[in-house]
Coordinates of C-alpha atoms in Angstrom, one line a residue:
M159 CA 35.0 -24.3 3.9
E160 CA 31.6 -23.0 4.8
E161 CA 29.2 -22.4 1.9
V162 CA 28.0 -18.8 1.6
T163 CA 24.5 -18.2 0.3
T164 CA 23.2 -15.0 -1.0
A165 CA 19.6 -14.1 -0.3
K166 CA 17.7 -12.7 -3.3
V167 CA 16.8 -9.0 -3.1
T168 CA 13.3 -8.1 -4.3
P169 CA 12.8 -5.1 -6.7
V170 CA 9.7 -3.1 -5.8
V171 CA 7.8 -0.1 -7.2
V172 CA 5.2 1.5 -4.9
D173 CA 2.1 3.6 -5.9
T174 CA 1.2 5.7 -2.9
D175 CA -1.3 8.4 -2.0
G176 CA 1.0 9.9 0.7
G177 CA -0.8 9.4 4.0
V178 CA 0.8 8.6 7.4
D179 CA 0.7 4.8 7.0
D180 CA 2.0 5.2 3.5
M181 CA 5.1 6.9 4.8
V182 CA 5.7 4.2 7.4
A183 CA 5.3 1.5 4.6
L184 CA 7.8 3.4 2.4
W185 CA 10.2 3.6 5.3
F186 CA 9.9 -0.1 5.8
L187 CA 10.6 -0.9 2.2
A188 CA 13.3 1.7 1.7
T189 CA 15.3 0.5 4.7
H190 CA 14.8 -3.3 4.5
P191 CA 17.9 -5.2 3.3
M192 CA 15.8 -7.6 1.2
I193 CA 14.0 -4.9 -0.8
E194 CA 15.3 -2.7 -3.6
L195 CA 12.9 0.2 -3.8
R196 CA 13.3 1.2 -7.5
G197 CA 10.6 3.9 -7.7
V198 CA 7.5 5.6 -6.3
V199 CA 4.4 6.8 -8.1
A200 CA 2.6 9.6 -6.4
T201 CA -1.2 9.3 -7.0
G202 CA -3.4 12.1 -6.0
V203 CA -7.2 12.0 -5.7
S204 CA -7.3 12.1 -1.9
R205 CA -4.7 14.9 -1.9
P206 CA -2.8 16.6 -4.7
A207 CA -0.3 14.4 -6.4
K208 CA 2.4 17.0 -5.9
M209 CA 1.8 16.9 -2.2
V210 CA 2.1 13.1 -2.2
A211 CA 5.4 13.3 -4.1
R212 CA 6.7 15.9 -1.7
N213 CA 5.9 13.7 1.3
A214 CA 7.8 10.8 -0.2
L215 CA 10.8 13.0 -1.1
L216 CA 10.9 14.3 2.5
L217 CA 11.0 10.8 3.8
F218 CA 13.8 9.8 1.4
D219 CA 15.7 13.0 2.4
A220 CA 15.6 11.8 6.0
L221 CA 16.8 8.4 4.9
D222 CA 19.5 9.9 2.6
C223 CA 18.4 7.9 -0.4
D224 CA 17.6 8.9 -3.9
V225 CA 14.6 6.7 -4.9
P226 CA 12.9 8.3 -7.9
V227 CA 9.4 9.7 -7.4
V228 CA 7.1 10.5 -10.3
I229 CA 3.7 12.2 -10.5
G230 CA 0.7 10.0 -11.1
A231 CA -3.0 10.6 -11.6
D232 CA -4.6 13.5 -9.9
Q233 CA -8.2 12.7 -10.6
P234 CA -10.3 9.5 -10.3
V235 CA -11.0 7.5 -13.5
G236 CA -14.8 7.8 -12.8
P237 CA -17.3 9.1 -10.3
A238 CA -16.4 8.4 -6.7
P239 CA -18.5 8.4 -3.5
V240 CA -15.5 9.6 -1.4
V241 CA -12.6 11.8 -2.4
A242 CA -11.2 13.7 0.6
A243 CA -8.5 12.2 2.7
A244 CA -9.3 11.0 6.2
A245 CA -8.6 13.7 8.9
M246 CA -6.3 11.3 10.8
H247 CA -3.6 11.9 8.2
G248 CA -3.4 15.6 8.9
P249 CA -3.8 18.5 6.4
E250 CA -0.6 17.6 4.6
G251 CA -0.7 13.8 4.9
L252 CA 2.1 13.9 7.5
G253 CA 0.1 13.9 10.7
D254 CA 1.0 16.9 12.8
L255 CA 4.3 17.5 11.1
R256 CA 4.8 20.8 9.2
P257 CA 6.3 20.0 5.8
W258 CA 9.5 21.5 4.6
R259 CA 11.0 21.8 1.1
P260 CA 12.7 18.5 0.0
R261 CA 16.1 18.5 -1.6
R262 CA 14.9 17.0 -4.8
E263 CA 12.0 17.6 -7.2
P264 CA 9.8 14.8 -8.6
A265 CA 11.4 13.1 -11.7
A266 CA 10.1 14.2 -15.1
A267 CA 9.2 10.7 -16.2
T268 CA 5.7 9.5 -16.4
P269 CA 4.5 6.5 -14.3
G270 CA 4.5 4.4 -17.4
E271 CA 8.1 5.4 -18.2
L272 CA 9.1 4.7 -14.6
L273 CA 7.6 1.2 -14.6
T274 CA 9.1 0.4 -18.0
E275 CA 12.6 1.6 -17.0
T276 CA 12.6 0.1 -13.6
S277 CA 11.5 -3.3 -14.9
R278 CA 14.1 -3.3 -17.8
R279 CA 16.7 -5.2 -15.7
S280 CA 14.2 -7.6 -14.1
P281 CA 10.4 -7.7 -13.4
V282 CA 9.4 -5.6 -10.4
R283 CA 6.9 -6.3 -7.7
L284 CA 4.2 -3.6 -7.7
L285 CA 2.5 -2.5 -4.5
T286 CA -0.3 0.0 -4.5
L287 CA -1.3 1.9 -1.3
G288 CA -3.9 4.3 -2.5
P289 CA -6.6 4.7 -5.1
L290 CA -5.9 2.7 -8.3
S291 CA -6.4 5.7 -10.6
T292 CA -2.8 5.7 -11.9
L293 CA -2.6 1.9 -12.3
A294 CA -5.8 1.7 -14.3
G295 CA -4.1 3.7 -17.0
L296 CA -1.0 1.5 -16.9
L297 CA -2.4 -2.0 -17.4
G298 CA 0.0 -4.0 -19.6
T299 CA 2.9 -1.5 -19.0
G300 CA 6.3 -2.8 -17.9
A301 CA 7.3 -6.2 -16.6
V302 CA 5.5 -6.7 -13.4
A303 CA 6.4 -9.9 -11.4
D304 CA 3.3 -9.6 -9.3
L305 CA 0.8 -7.1 -7.9
T306 CA -0.3 -6.4 -4.3
V307 CA -3.1 -4.0 -3.7
M308 CA -3.8 -2.6 -0.2
G309 CA -7.5 -2.0 -0.4
G310 CA -11.0 -3.5 -0.3
S311 CA -12.8 -5.7 2.2
I312 CA -14.6 -9.0 1.5
R313 CA -16.2 -9.6 5.0
A314 CA -15.3 -6.7 7.3
G315 CA -17.4 -4.0 5.7
G316 CA -15.9 -0.6 4.9
N317 CA -14.2 2.3 6.6
A318 CA -14.9 5.2 4.2
L319 CA -18.5 4.0 3.7
P320 CA -20.5 1.1 5.2
A321 CA -19.5 -1.3 2.4
A322 CA -16.5 0.4 0.9
E323 CA -12.8 0.6 1.9
A324 CA -11.2 4.0 1.5
N325 CA -8.8 3.3 -1.4
I326 CA -11.5 1.6 -3.5
A327 CA -14.2 4.2 -2.6
R328 CA -12.0 7.0 -3.9
D329 CA -12.1 5.5 -7.4
P330 CA -14.3 2.5 -7.8
S331 CA -14.1 2.6 -11.6
A332 CA -10.3 2.4 -11.5
A333 CA -10.5 -0.5 -9.0
A334 CA -13.0 -2.3 -11.2
H335 CA -10.7 -2.0 -14.2
V336 CA -7.7 -3.3 -12.3
V337 CA -9.6 -6.2 -10.6
A338 CA -11.2 -7.3 -13.9
H339 CA -7.9 -7.1 -15.9
P340 CA -6.7 -10.5 -17.2
W341 CA -3.4 -10.5 -15.2
T342 CA -0.9 -13.2 -16.1
V343 CA 1.0 -12.6 -12.8
P344 CA -0.1 -13.3 -9.2
T345 CA -2.4 -10.7 -7.8
R346 CA -3.1 -10.2 -4.1
L347 CA -5.6 -8.0 -2.2
V348 CA -4.6 -7.0 1.3
G349 CA -7.8 -5.6 2.7
L350 CA -9.5 -4.5 5.9
D351 CA -10.4 -8.1 6.8
V352 CA -6.8 -8.5 7.9
T353 CA -5.3 -5.0 8.3
L354 CA -7.7 -4.1 11.0
H355 CA -6.3 -6.9 13.0
A356 CA -2.7 -6.4 12.1
T357 CA -2.2 -4.0 15.0
L358 CA 0.8 -2.3 16.5
T359 CA 1.4 -1.4 20.2
S360 CA 3.7 0.9 22.2
A361 CA 6.4 -1.7 21.9
E362 CA 6.6 -1.3 18.2
I363 CA 6.7 2.5 18.5
A364 CA 9.4 2.3 21.1
A365 CA 11.5 0.3 18.7
F366 CA 12.0 3.4 16.6
G367 CA 14.9 4.8 18.7
D368 CA 17.1 7.7 17.7
S369 CA 19.6 5.3 16.2
A370 CA 17.1 3.8 13.7
P371 CA 17.1 5.3 10.2
A372 CA 14.7 8.3 10.4
G373 CA 13.6 6.8 13.7
P374 CA 12.3 10.0 15.3
L375 CA 10.3 10.9 12.2
V376 CA 8.7 7.5 11.9
R377 CA 8.0 7.4 15.7
R378 CA 6.2 10.7 15.5
L379 CA 4.1 9.6 12.5
L380 CA 3.1 6.4 14.4
E381 CA 2.3 8.4 17.6
H382 CA 0.0 10.6 15.6
Y383 CA -1.7 7.7 13.9
R384 CA -2.2 6.0 17.3
A385 CA -3.7 9.1 18.8
H386 CA -6.5 9.0 16.2
A387 CA -7.2 5.3 16.5
N388 CA -10.2 3.8 18.2
D389 CA -7.9 1.8 20.5
P390 CA -4.6 3.6 21.0
E391 CA -3.2 0.5 22.7
R392 CA -3.7 -1.7 19.6
F393 CA -3.9 0.3 16.4
P394 CA -3.7 -0.8 12.7
C395 CA -1.2 0.5 10.2
H396 CA -2.8 -0.7 7.0
D397 CA -0.2 0.1 4.4
L398 CA 2.7 -1.1 6.6
F399 CA 1.1 -4.6 6.8
A400 CA 0.6 -4.7 3.0
A401 CA 4.3 -3.8 2.6
A402 CA 5.2 -6.5 5.2
T403 CA 3.6 -9.2 3.0
L404 CA 6.2 -8.5 0.4
V405 CA 9.1 -9.2 2.8
D406 CA 7.4 -12.1 4.7
P407 CA 4.3 -13.6 3.1
G408 CA 3.9 -15.8 6.2
V409 CA 2.5 -12.8 8.1
A410 CA -0.8 -13.4 6.2
T411 CA -2.9 -16.3 5.0
F412 CA -4.7 -16.0 1.6
E413 CA -7.8 -17.4 0.0
H414 CA -8.2 -17.4 -3.8
L415 CA -11.6 -15.9 -4.7
P416 CA -13.2 -14.3 -7.8
L417 CA -13.6 -10.6 -7.2
S418 CA -15.5 -7.6 -8.7
V419 CA -16.0 -4.0 -7.6
D420 CA -19.4 -2.3 -7.4
T421 CA -19.6 0.9 -9.5
G422 CA -23.4 1.2 -9.4
G423 CA -23.7 4.4 -7.4
S424 CA -26.0 3.1 -4.7
A425 CA -25.5 1.7 -1.2
A426 CA -22.8 -0.8 -2.2
W427 CA -20.9 1.7 -4.3
G428 CA -17.2 1.0 -4.0
M429 CA -17.7 -2.4 -2.4
T430 CA -15.2 -5.2 -3.2
V431 CA -17.4 -8.2 -3.8
A432 CA -16.1 -11.8 -3.5
D433 CA -17.9 -14.8 -4.9
F434 CA -17.6 -17.4 -2.1
R435 CA -19.7 -19.9 -4.1
S436 CA -16.7 -20.6 -6.3
A437 CA -15.3 -22.8 -3.5
L438 CA -18.1 -25.2 -4.2
T439 CA -18.6 -24.8 -8.0
G440 CA -15.0 -24.1 -9.0
R441 CA -16.3 -21.6 -11.5
S442 CA -16.3 -17.8 -11.8
L443 CA -18.8 -15.4 -13.3
P444 CA -17.9 -13.7 -16.6
G445 CA -15.6 -10.7 -15.9
W446 CA -14.8 -11.9 -12.4
R447 CA -11.1 -12.6 -11.8
R448 CA -9.5 -14.8 -9.1
W449 CA -7.3 -12.9 -6.6
A450 CA -5.4 -14.1 -3.6
V451 CA -7.2 -12.3 -0.8
T452 CA -5.8 -12.0 2.7
T453 CA -8.0 -13.7 5.3
G454 CA -5.8 -14.1 8.3
V455 CA -2.8 -12.6 10.1
D456 CA 0.1 -14.0 12.2
L457 CA 0.1 -11.0 14.6
D458 CA 3.2 -12.0 16.6
R459 CA 5.2 -12.6 13.4
F460 CA 4.1 -9.2 12.0
R461 CA 5.0 -7.3 15.1
A462 CA 8.3 -9.0 15.4
L463 CA 9.1 -8.1 11.8
V464 CA 8.3 -4.4 12.5
R465 CA 10.5 -4.4 15.6
G466 CA 13.3 -6.1 13.8
A467 CA 13.2 -3.6 11.0
A468 CA 13.3 -0.7 13.4
G469 CA 16.4 -2.1 15.0
P470 CA 17.4 -2.5 18.7
L471 CA 16.5 0.2 21.2

């Protein structure tokens, strides 16, 4: 008799700020058979948290699933050099789509209550796709198996500012708190060093046929994102790649480095700083914490993962 093995399903909670690539990442996690999406936290700052929650609820309506969505922080923890969302996400965070009223309202629970409740059965993997304003107020809450942050850049410079990636630039103080926290679980930073090279093409967009779950919606979001990219033939989808690392860590390579975030208010404000000297010394400066930082991408593997998730044409 052939032995039957059961693959382990991963429970995940996502903290999102509701942009186009956030929606694609949420789609990926909500539909993937190896992921149990237990909840979503809607963090504002770049757009109102209620708008972020609405966008997530609209996606879940299209997927006919009832993932709970709660309202997170609406303001940064401290001063920020950048607040407004990038124009490429559209006025409502849905590209060129006009929003409609979702079937559900956000849950009444707080982010802390959501994290505590969803981790009661087993620790959850936490993925953040926006500013860390909500997470900075939740440190030590719930049973988190690990933390993956989409944000920052250690070598590639910034996109919101010369030295600062957008999610970190929208709340450097929150990012500094999260990075410096004495985590007892694995922490990973998926930044521009890799996401700028984790590109999609027309082949991945075409994979979202009408038979794919919410296929036309995701295809339209990606088409809008591509139209605003520097190279429409090869365009990044930052949050989707961060989500992909939860399903297949082999799409990325990681380097363990001590990190800190600049909150000084000058030219490097919001910069994620890595201490590369630690490779030689084996030591970290006081207050600096080691994170696993993405430094490489297996592009073919990532694209194949996306096409496979979208389903056959």
